[in-house]
Short mmCIF file of C-alpha atoms and ligand atoms in Angstrom, two decimals:
data_model
loop_
_atom_site.label_atom_id
_atom_site.label_comp_id
_atom_site.label_asym_id
_atom_site.label_seq_id
_atom_site.Cartn_x
_atom_site.Cartn_y
_atom_site.Cartn_z
CA UNK A 1 -15.44 32.06 43.23
CA UNK A 2 -15.52 34.21 46.22
CA UNK A 3 -14.53 32.16 49.59
CA UNK A 4 -14.55 33.65 52.74
CA UNK A 5 -11.74 31.60 55.14
CA UNK A 6 -10.78 31.65 58.70
CA UNK A 7 -7.37 29.42 58.68
CA UNK A 8 -6.48 30.01 62.27
CA UNK A 9 -8.85 28.78 65.24
CA UNK A 10 -8.34 26.38 68.40
CA UNK A 11 -10.08 23.47 69.78
CA UNK A 12 -11.32 23.05 73.40
CA UNK A 13 -7.91 21.23 74.08
CA UNK A 14 -6.13 24.25 73.46
CA UNK A 15 -5.63 25.50 77.18
CA UNK A 16 -4.50 23.26 79.70
CA UNK A 17 -4.76 19.66 78.85
CA UNK A 18 -3.01 17.52 81.46
CA UNK A 19 -6.62 17.19 83.78
CA UNK A 20 -7.63 14.46 80.71
CA UNK A 21 -5.26 12.16 81.65
CA UNK A 22 -5.93 11.97 84.86
CA UNK A 23 -9.32 9.86 84.72
CA UNK A 24 -11.76 8.53 82.35
CA UNK A 25 -14.40 10.60 83.28
CA UNK A 26 -12.46 13.69 82.29
CA UNK A 27 -11.58 12.22 78.97
CA UNK A 28 -15.05 12.20 78.00
CA UNK A 29 -16.32 14.80 79.54
CA UNK A 30 -13.59 16.84 77.69
CA UNK A 31 -14.38 14.75 74.49
CA UNK A 32 -18.23 15.89 75.05
CA UNK A 33 -17.20 19.21 75.15
CA UNK A 34 -14.73 19.14 72.07
CA UNK A 35 -17.79 17.82 69.97
CA UNK A 36 -19.97 20.31 71.18
CA UNK A 37 -17.62 22.92 70.07
CA UNK A 38 -17.29 21.29 66.86
CA UNK A 39 -21.22 21.39 66.34
CA UNK A 40 -21.52 25.43 67.62
CA UNK A 41 -18.61 26.15 64.71
CA UNK A 42 -20.63 24.24 62.15
CA UNK A 43 -23.84 26.29 63.10
CA UNK A 44 -21.97 29.98 63.82
CA UNK A 45 -19.78 30.08 60.74
CA UNK A 46 -22.58 29.91 58.09
CA UNK A 47 -23.96 33.17 59.99
CA UNK A 48 -20.92 35.02 60.33
CA UNK A 49 -20.84 34.41 56.10
CA UNK A 50 -17.72 32.44 56.45
CA UNK A 51 -17.41 29.38 54.04
CA UNK A 52 -14.29 27.48 55.80
CA UNK A 53 -12.72 27.19 58.76
CA UNK A 54 -9.30 25.66 60.30
CA UNK A 55 -9.65 22.91 62.76
CA UNK A 56 -7.11 23.71 64.79
CA UNK A 57 -4.89 21.88 67.04
CA UNK A 58 -4.79 18.94 64.39
CA UNK A 59 -2.14 16.74 65.63
CA UNK A 60 -3.73 16.51 69.52
CA UNK A 61 -4.52 12.92 69.17
CA UNK A 62 -7.56 13.34 71.29
CA UNK A 63 -8.86 15.78 69.01
CA UNK A 64 -7.54 14.20 65.70
CA UNK A 65 -9.50 10.68 67.00
CA UNK A 66 -12.56 12.92 67.31
CA UNK A 67 -11.94 14.75 64.13
CA UNK A 68 -11.71 11.63 61.93
CA UNK A 69 -14.60 10.00 63.67
CA UNK A 70 -17.11 12.64 63.17
CA UNK A 71 -15.57 14.29 59.98
CA UNK A 72 -16.13 13.07 56.87
CA UNK A 73 -14.40 14.24 53.70
CA UNK A 74 -15.78 15.85 50.90
CA UNK A 75 -14.09 17.11 48.11
CA UNK A 76 -10.13 16.61 48.50
CA UNK A 77 -8.91 17.91 51.89
CA UNK A 78 -12.31 19.92 52.49
CA UNK A 79 -14.12 18.63 55.43
CA UNK A 80 -17.86 18.59 56.35
CA UNK A 81 -19.68 17.64 60.23
CA UNK A 82 -21.33 14.43 59.10
CA UNK A 83 -25.04 15.06 58.25
CA UNK A 84 -24.64 18.49 59.03
CA UNK A 85 -23.14 20.20 56.18
CA UNK A 86 -23.24 23.57 57.25
CA UNK A 87 -19.69 24.81 57.52
CA UNK A 88 -16.61 23.21 55.86
CA UNK A 89 -13.29 22.58 57.69
CA UNK A 90 -9.74 22.18 56.71
CA UNK A 91 -6.75 20.72 58.92
CA UNK A 92 -4.81 23.14 60.83
CA UNK A 93 -2.68 23.44 63.72
CA UNK A 94 -0.61 26.27 65.55
CA UNK A 95 3.05 25.60 66.87
CA UNK A 96 4.65 27.79 69.33
CA UNK A 97 8.74 27.74 68.40
CA UNK A 98 11.10 28.93 70.63
CA UNK A 99 14.83 30.01 70.29
CA UNK A 100 17.65 31.00 71.80
CA UNK A 101 19.08 34.51 71.30
CA UNK A 102 21.31 35.52 73.56
CA UNK A 103 20.11 34.96 77.41
CA UNK A 104 16.01 34.82 76.32
CA UNK A 105 14.51 32.40 73.94
CA UNK A 106 11.99 34.11 71.45
CA UNK A 107 8.59 32.62 70.96
CA UNK A 108 7.13 32.46 67.07
CA UNK A 109 3.81 30.93 66.38
CA UNK A 110 3.15 29.26 63.09
CA UNK A 111 -0.04 27.99 61.68
CA UNK A 112 0.48 24.59 59.99
CA UNK A 113 -1.93 23.60 56.99
CA UNK A 114 -2.49 19.84 56.13
CA UNK A 115 -4.21 18.09 53.02
CA UNK A 116 -5.04 14.98 54.85
CA UNK A 117 -4.84 12.95 57.91
CA UNK A 118 -2.05 10.49 57.33
CA UNK A 119 -0.16 13.65 56.49
CA UNK A 120 -0.95 15.05 60.07
CA UNK A 121 0.13 11.45 61.33
CA UNK A 122 3.50 11.99 59.92
CA UNK A 123 3.59 15.71 61.37
CA UNK A 124 3.12 14.01 64.95
CA UNK A 125 6.01 11.56 63.68
CA UNK A 126 8.61 14.38 63.54
CA UNK A 127 7.48 15.92 67.13
CA UNK A 128 8.03 12.56 68.37
CA UNK A 129 11.53 12.62 66.91
CA UNK A 130 12.64 16.17 67.78
CA UNK A 131 10.95 15.25 71.68
CA UNK A 132 8.10 17.39 71.46
CA UNK A 133 5.64 17.47 74.55
CA UNK A 134 2.55 17.12 72.07
CA UNK A 135 0.52 14.72 74.25
CA UNK A 136 0.17 17.23 76.77
CA UNK A 137 -0.45 20.31 74.80
CA UNK A 138 -2.41 21.00 71.65
CA UNK A 139 -0.59 23.80 71.32
CA UNK A 140 2.92 22.68 71.73
CA UNK A 141 6.25 23.82 72.20
CA UNK A 142 8.93 23.21 69.96
CA UNK A 143 12.59 24.37 71.40
CA UNK A 144 15.28 24.94 68.98
CA UNK A 145 18.65 25.88 69.91
CA UNK A 146 19.20 28.11 67.30
CA UNK A 147 17.16 30.45 64.47
CA UNK A 148 18.88 27.57 62.06
CA UNK A 149 17.84 24.89 64.02
CA UNK A 150 13.81 26.56 63.61
CA UNK A 151 14.82 26.20 59.84
CA UNK A 152 15.44 23.17 59.95
CA UNK A 153 12.72 21.86 61.38
CA UNK A 154 10.33 24.25 59.48
CA UNK A 155 12.10 22.45 56.12
CA UNK A 156 11.36 19.21 57.37
CA UNK A 157 7.57 19.82 58.06
CA UNK A 158 7.21 21.44 54.85
CA UNK A 159 9.29 18.63 53.12
CA UNK A 160 6.32 16.25 53.86
CA UNK A 161 4.28 17.29 50.79
CA UNK A 162 4.53 20.25 48.64
CA UNK A 163 0.79 21.07 49.94
CA UNK A 164 1.84 21.48 53.60
CA UNK A 165 1.61 25.51 54.14
CA UNK A 166 3.33 27.22 56.96
CA UNK A 167 1.76 30.77 57.89
CA UNK A 168 3.97 32.66 60.83
CA UNK A 169 1.08 33.68 62.84
CA UNK A 170 0.11 37.07 64.60
CA UNK A 171 3.41 38.65 63.44
CA UNK A 172 3.49 41.64 65.43
CA UNK A 173 2.42 40.45 68.82
CA UNK A 174 4.97 39.44 71.48
CA UNK A 175 4.64 35.91 70.24
CA UNK A 176 4.76 36.81 66.70
CA UNK A 177 7.87 37.12 64.91
CA UNK A 178 8.31 40.74 65.23
CA UNK A 179 6.63 41.29 68.48
CA UNK A 180 8.78 41.99 70.89
CA UNK A 181 8.69 39.08 74.02
CA UNK A 182 11.21 38.08 76.62
CA UNK A 183 14.11 40.12 77.53
CA UNK A 184 12.62 42.85 74.56
CA UNK A 185 14.29 40.90 71.92
CA UNK A 186 13.85 42.48 68.96
CA UNK A 187 13.63 40.57 65.83
CA UNK A 188 14.05 43.11 62.49
CA UNK A 189 14.74 40.85 59.96
CA UNK A 190 13.01 37.45 59.35
CA UNK A 191 16.05 36.14 58.43
CA UNK A 192 17.01 36.58 62.29
CA UNK A 193 14.36 33.86 63.31
CA UNK A 194 13.52 32.19 60.10
CA UNK A 195 17.10 31.67 58.92
CA UNK A 196 17.11 29.76 55.43
CA UNK A 197 13.23 28.78 55.46
CA UNK A 198 12.56 32.63 55.23
CA UNK A 199 12.18 32.14 51.59
CA UNK A 200 10.04 29.49 51.98
CA UNK A 201 7.33 31.60 53.81
CA UNK A 202 5.38 33.88 51.22
CA UNK A 203 1.39 33.72 53.68
CA UNK A 204 1.83 35.75 56.67
CA UNK A 205 -1.04 36.38 59.38
CA UNK A 206 -1.65 40.04 60.22
CA UNK A 207 -2.95 39.32 63.85
CA UNK A 208 -5.76 41.32 65.41
CA UNK A 209 -3.17 44.18 66.87
CA UNK A 210 -2.52 44.89 63.34
CA UNK A 211 -3.65 45.31 59.83
CA UNK A 212 -2.15 45.67 56.20
CA UNK A 213 -2.28 49.52 56.48
CA UNK A 214 0.48 48.86 59.60
CA UNK A 215 2.19 46.18 58.14
CA UNK A 216 2.62 48.20 55.00
CA UNK A 217 5.54 49.92 56.76
CA UNK A 218 7.69 47.04 56.99
CA UNK A 219 9.28 46.74 53.40
CA UNK A 220 10.65 42.99 53.59
CA UNK A 221 6.67 42.54 53.58
CA UNK A 222 5.95 43.88 50.54
CA UNK A 223 6.04 40.82 48.12
CA UNK A 224 4.12 38.62 51.30
CA UNK A 225 0.79 37.32 50.97
CA UNK A 226 -0.63 39.00 54.22
CA UNK A 227 -4.18 36.95 55.48
CA UNK A 228 -6.36 37.53 58.78
CA UNK A 229 -7.95 34.62 61.04
CA UNK A 230 -9.79 35.26 63.97
CA UNK A 231 -7.03 32.93 65.74
CA UNK A 232 -10.75 32.04 67.77
CA UNK A 233 -10.36 29.78 71.06
CA UNK A 234 -14.34 29.21 71.58
CA UNK A 235 -17.27 29.64 69.27
CA UNK A 236 -18.87 32.50 70.65
CA UNK A 237 -19.71 35.36 68.12
CA UNK A 238 -17.64 37.69 69.19
CA UNK A 239 -14.40 35.72 68.39
CA UNK A 240 -15.70 33.39 65.64
CA UNK A 241 -14.80 34.86 62.03
CA UNK A 242 -13.45 38.61 63.75
CA UNK A 243 -10.86 38.38 61.24
CA UNK A 244 -11.12 36.60 57.52
CA UNK A 245 -9.92 36.49 54.52
CA UNK A 246 -11.74 36.47 51.07
CA UNK A 247 -10.14 34.58 47.89
CA UNK A 248 -10.86 34.16 44.84
CA UNK A 249 -10.70 30.52 43.87
CA UNK A 250 -12.54 28.07 40.98
CA UNK A 251 -13.56 25.73 43.74
CA UNK A 252 -13.83 25.18 47.21
CA UNK A 253 -10.45 22.36 47.30
CA UNK A 254 -7.66 22.16 49.55
CA UNK A 255 -5.29 22.74 46.50
CA UNK A 256 -7.32 25.55 45.38
CA UNK A 257 -7.17 27.18 48.52
CA UNK A 258 -3.63 26.53 48.95
CA UNK A 259 -3.13 28.04 45.34
CA UNK A 260 -5.27 31.10 45.68
CA UNK A 261 -3.33 31.81 49.01
CA UNK A 262 0.48 31.67 47.49
CA UNK A 263 -0.63 33.46 44.36
CA UNK A 264 -2.07 36.04 46.23
CA UNK A 265 -6.03 35.47 45.04
CA UNK A 266 -6.97 37.81 48.05
CA UNK A 267 -9.83 39.85 47.21
CA UNK A 268 -9.75 41.36 50.66
CA UNK A 269 -9.31 40.84 54.44
CA UNK A 270 -12.12 42.17 57.02
CA UNK A 271 -9.80 43.34 60.31
CA UNK A 272 -10.65 43.30 63.72
CA UNK A 273 -9.69 46.88 64.80
CA UNK A 274 -6.02 47.08 65.23
CA UNK A 275 -6.31 49.64 67.91
CA UNK A 276 -8.73 47.18 70.09
CA UNK A 277 -6.02 44.07 69.99
CA UNK A 278 -4.04 43.17 73.09
CA UNK A 279 -0.62 44.62 72.17
CA UNK A 280 -1.61 47.77 70.45
CA UNK A 281 0.30 50.22 72.51
CA UNK A 282 3.50 49.86 74.31
CA UNK A 283 2.55 50.20 78.35
CA UNK A 284 2.07 48.34 81.46
CA UNK A 285 -1.48 47.31 82.34
CA UNK A 286 -3.33 48.10 86.35
CA UNK A 287 -2.59 45.65 88.59
CA UNK A 288 0.18 43.85 86.88
CA UNK A 289 2.76 41.88 89.13
CA UNK A 290 5.82 41.28 87.09
CA UNK A 291 7.63 42.94 86.28
CA UNK A 292 7.15 45.76 88.77
CA UNK A 293 4.28 46.10 90.75
CA UNK A 294 1.22 48.01 89.27
CA UNK A 295 -1.49 48.98 92.05
CA UNK A 296 -5.40 48.34 90.86
CA UNK A 297 -5.19 52.37 89.55
CA UNK A 298 -1.76 52.32 88.18
CA UNK A 299 -1.12 52.21 84.01
CA UNK A 300 0.31 53.85 81.25
CA UNK A 301 0.17 53.74 78.08
CA UNK A 302 1.87 55.20 74.90
CA UNK A 303 1.85 55.86 71.07
CA UNK A 304 5.54 55.32 69.80
CA UNK A 305 6.43 59.25 69.66
CA UNK A 306 5.57 59.11 73.48
CA UNK A 307 7.31 55.89 74.70
CA UNK A 308 9.77 57.08 77.27
CA UNK A 309 13.08 56.66 77.06
CA UNK A 310 14.58 52.99 76.88
CA UNK A 311 11.47 51.75 77.04
CA UNK A 312 10.92 52.14 80.88
CA UNK A 313 7.70 52.06 82.50
CA UNK A 314 7.57 55.44 84.65
CA UNK A 315 5.70 53.68 87.04
CA UNK A 316 7.41 50.35 88.07
CA UNK A 317 10.57 51.39 86.40
CA UNK A 318 10.89 48.25 84.44
CA UNK A 319 10.65 47.18 80.87
CA UNK A 320 7.09 47.95 79.28
CA UNK A 321 5.54 45.74 77.07
CA UNK A 322 6.41 47.13 73.59
CA UNK A 323 3.21 47.46 71.59
CA UNK A 324 2.30 46.16 67.85
CA UNK A 325 2.33 49.95 66.70
CA UNK A 326 5.97 50.62 67.96
CA UNK A 327 6.87 47.85 66.67
CA UNK A 328 6.00 48.36 62.79
CA UNK A 329 7.92 52.04 62.94
CA UNK A 330 10.97 50.28 64.76
CA UNK A 331 11.13 47.39 62.09
CA UNK A 332 10.21 50.27 59.59
CA UNK A 333 13.04 52.42 60.53
CA UNK A 334 15.65 49.04 60.96
CA UNK A 335 14.67 47.98 57.15
CA UNK A 336 14.25 51.54 55.55
CA UNK A 337 13.07 54.44 57.70
CA UNK A 338 11.17 55.99 55.09
CA UNK A 339 7.70 54.99 55.37
CA UNK A 340 5.16 56.98 57.27
CA UNK A 341 1.33 55.48 58.64
CA UNK A 342 -0.86 56.04 55.29
CA UNK A 343 1.87 56.01 52.65
CA UNK A 344 -0.23 54.32 49.56
CA UNK A 345 2.16 51.32 48.93
CA UNK A 346 0.97 48.40 46.61
CA UNK A 347 -2.52 48.81 48.78
CA UNK A 348 -5.13 45.60 48.49
CA UNK A 349 -8.95 46.34 50.06
CA UNK A 350 -9.17 45.72 53.35
CA UNK A 351 -12.47 46.22 55.55
CA UNK A 352 -11.98 47.68 59.18
CA UNK A 353 -15.28 46.30 60.79
CA UNK A 354 -16.56 45.56 64.37
CA UNK A 355 -18.11 42.17 65.51
CA UNK A 356 -21.86 43.19 64.99
CA UNK A 357 -22.53 41.17 68.48
CA UNK A 358 -19.72 43.75 70.00
CA UNK A 359 -22.03 46.83 68.29
CA UNK A 360 -24.79 45.38 70.25
CA UNK A 361 -23.26 45.05 73.17
CA UNK A 362 -22.56 48.08 73.00
CA UNK A 363 -25.41 50.16 72.34
CA UNK A 364 -27.90 47.65 74.38
CA UNK A 365 -24.90 47.90 77.10
CA UNK A 366 -24.97 44.44 77.73
CA UNK A 367 -21.79 43.19 78.90
CA UNK A 368 -22.25 39.48 78.12
CA UNK A 369 -21.46 38.78 74.98
CA UNK A 370 -23.58 35.70 74.87
CA UNK A 371 -26.95 36.82 76.77
CA UNK A 372 -29.50 35.31 74.80
CA UNK A 373 -31.38 39.03 74.18
CA UNK A 374 -27.83 39.87 72.45
CA UNK A 375 -28.07 36.94 70.36
CA UNK A 376 -31.45 37.27 69.31
CA UNK A 377 -31.05 41.10 68.49
CA UNK A 378 -28.27 39.50 66.49
CA UNK A 379 -30.33 37.10 64.74
CA UNK A 380 -32.87 39.21 64.05
CA UNK A 381 -30.37 41.46 61.99
CA UNK A 382 -28.97 38.40 59.91
CA UNK A 383 -32.47 37.38 58.94
CA UNK A 384 -33.00 40.27 57.14
CA UNK A 385 -28.87 41.05 55.85
CA UNK A 386 -28.04 38.17 55.35
CA UNK A 387 -24.37 36.72 56.79
CA UNK A 388 -22.72 39.11 58.65
CA UNK A 389 -20.01 39.11 56.34
CA UNK A 390 -22.31 41.35 53.95
CA UNK A 391 -23.17 43.82 56.81
CA UNK A 392 -19.66 44.74 55.76
CA UNK A 393 -19.75 44.28 52.22
CA UNK A 394 -22.98 46.43 51.39
CA UNK A 395 -22.52 49.57 51.10
CA UNK A 396 -23.97 52.11 53.92
CA UNK A 397 -27.17 52.99 51.67
CA UNK A 398 -27.60 49.83 51.20
CA UNK A 399 -27.82 48.62 54.90
CA UNK A 400 -29.66 51.44 56.04
CA UNK A 401 -32.68 50.56 53.44
CA UNK A 402 -32.67 47.14 54.48
CA UNK A 403 -32.53 47.76 58.42
CA UNK A 404 -34.81 51.22 58.54
CA UNK A 405 -37.82 50.25 60.46
CA UNK A 406 -36.70 46.76 61.47
CA UNK A 407 -34.55 47.60 63.91
CA UNK A 408 -34.21 50.19 66.76
CA UNK A 409 -33.13 53.46 65.48
CA UNK A 410 -29.45 53.50 68.07
CA UNK A 411 -28.69 50.07 66.80
CA UNK A 412 -28.95 51.21 62.98
CA UNK A 413 -27.05 54.55 63.96
CA UNK A 414 -24.14 52.79 65.93
CA UNK A 415 -23.86 49.92 62.61
CA UNK A 416 -23.58 52.82 60.12
CA UNK A 417 -21.20 54.90 62.53
CA UNK A 418 -18.90 52.28 62.89
CA UNK A 419 -19.31 51.41 58.76
CA UNK A 420 -18.33 54.94 58.50
CA UNK A 421 -14.91 54.89 60.72
CA UNK A 422 -16.83 56.84 63.41
CA UNK A 423 -15.69 55.07 66.48
CA UNK A 424 -12.61 54.56 68.64
CA UNK A 425 -11.30 52.56 71.76
CA UNK A 426 -10.84 54.43 75.07
CA UNK A 427 -8.64 53.48 75.87
CA UNK A 428 -6.70 51.37 73.19
CA UNK A 429 -5.66 47.94 73.47
CA UNK A 430 -2.25 47.57 75.51
CA UNK A 431 -0.55 45.08 77.76
CA UNK A 432 -2.26 42.11 77.00
CA UNK A 433 -5.79 43.88 77.86
CA UNK A 434 -8.53 44.78 74.77
CA UNK A 435 -9.29 48.29 74.08
CA UNK A 436 -13.00 49.37 75.38
CA UNK A 437 -15.06 50.38 71.85
CA UNK A 438 -16.46 54.13 71.64
CA UNK A 439 -19.10 54.24 68.76
CA UNK A 440 -19.61 57.91 67.34
CA UNK A 441 -16.14 59.27 68.07
CA UNK A 442 -12.93 59.31 66.36
CA UNK A 443 -9.61 59.02 68.27
CA UNK A 444 -6.25 59.80 67.80
CA UNK A 445 -4.12 56.59 68.73
CA UNK A 446 -0.47 58.49 67.47
CA UNK A 447 -0.86 61.06 69.87
CA UNK A 448 -1.30 59.08 73.31
CA UNK A 449 0.42 59.64 75.97
CA UNK A 450 -1.33 58.34 79.42
CA UNK A 451 0.47 57.94 82.56
CA UNK A 452 -1.93 56.88 85.81
CA UNK A 453 -0.45 56.60 88.89
CA UNK A 454 -1.70 56.12 92.64
CA UNK A 455 2.20 57.13 94.18
CA UNK A 456 4.55 60.09 92.71
CA UNK A 457 6.43 59.57 89.30
CA UNK A 458 9.75 58.74 90.14
CA UNK A 459 11.06 59.06 86.32
CA UNK A 460 11.51 61.79 84.28
CA UNK A 461 10.15 61.48 81.24
ZN1 ZN B 1 -0.78 31.81 68.53
ZN1 ZN B 2 4.90 49.55 84.86
#
């Protein structure tokens, strides 16, 4: 059977959580928020057509208590919200590993999946032993002295049980293993960060700013399983299910899902457009304070072939934030140096899509994605077509014949244009800012060289 999964999400506790401990009232308000988040998630996932979602932050005590109280186990390792069986949940979290590399530390996020609550408790005991501050942060840091200590600790987590899984998340962003982070540390081979645990890591998350086409530039990932998840921090329609993975599996049970992932029974992934991702191109955004000052109209962004030498910003003369596109090209060259974007190397199917609510927001010119009028229009379309997943799975002809006469013409036109790939972003995503959607035209992200500065440019390119 086909099962759509989203194995990376967060609870409402993933932001700052220290306030929770201050007063009992605050604690109860946040508990209410957390339960409401779970209820909304439960209602939203069926609209998206996603069968199974990660709980996020499953080791964070306050959240674990809520999960234990309001979820009940269905089949092994798969949970439902009591009395409201709409969505299935699986115990999942994300940790931030840091390893000292020269003067700086490299940060890398890793998702963990657990088959049951007792193993989550055992995991928490490991964190206690390492003095990780997991009571204050739902997504805590695991500081390590070196890559060998990173490996030692991931080995310990995986050794808890053969069904615990570790998945490096959004691997190309500055917070992912291959992304350029603080001090522009470059990890060009997995072993440089994951050391001896590298061979146990089989599944990798593409992240919003990359997709299988970009990751196929990297030879080392050829035999890895690439999956996609939303990394949603809210239950809003434009965040949930903005990426997901469709697996072929015999049943929806924890072990079947893990086996399908490990054996690469991925039918396809649905991908957020990489060009929209917050770290797609290399650049510096307007108004940034550090490093270097940019006025409100000073920004620059570049595709790899146009990045100034030594990655120095022509406006503030500090190091640019290196984008995912540039990192893919650099790692490709470091590992083999022969691949070009668009080369067909053991391709597996994937769909590029734009969340339907974003298309509606664009056409109807309503910026607030949670606006009632947008959500109503969204539901009107879902009522005809079925869950949003079908919009991307069905052919354009089918979508057209189903929607024609039932929704406004400009909306149908925009949906069909997105399905045909006639959309771009102006600008593309860069330096922590999402790209801005434009429907009805195509762009060329391989040839971008934009510098906008209110003061004279000092550096010659
Ligand atoms: Zn992350
Ligand atoms: Zn700058």
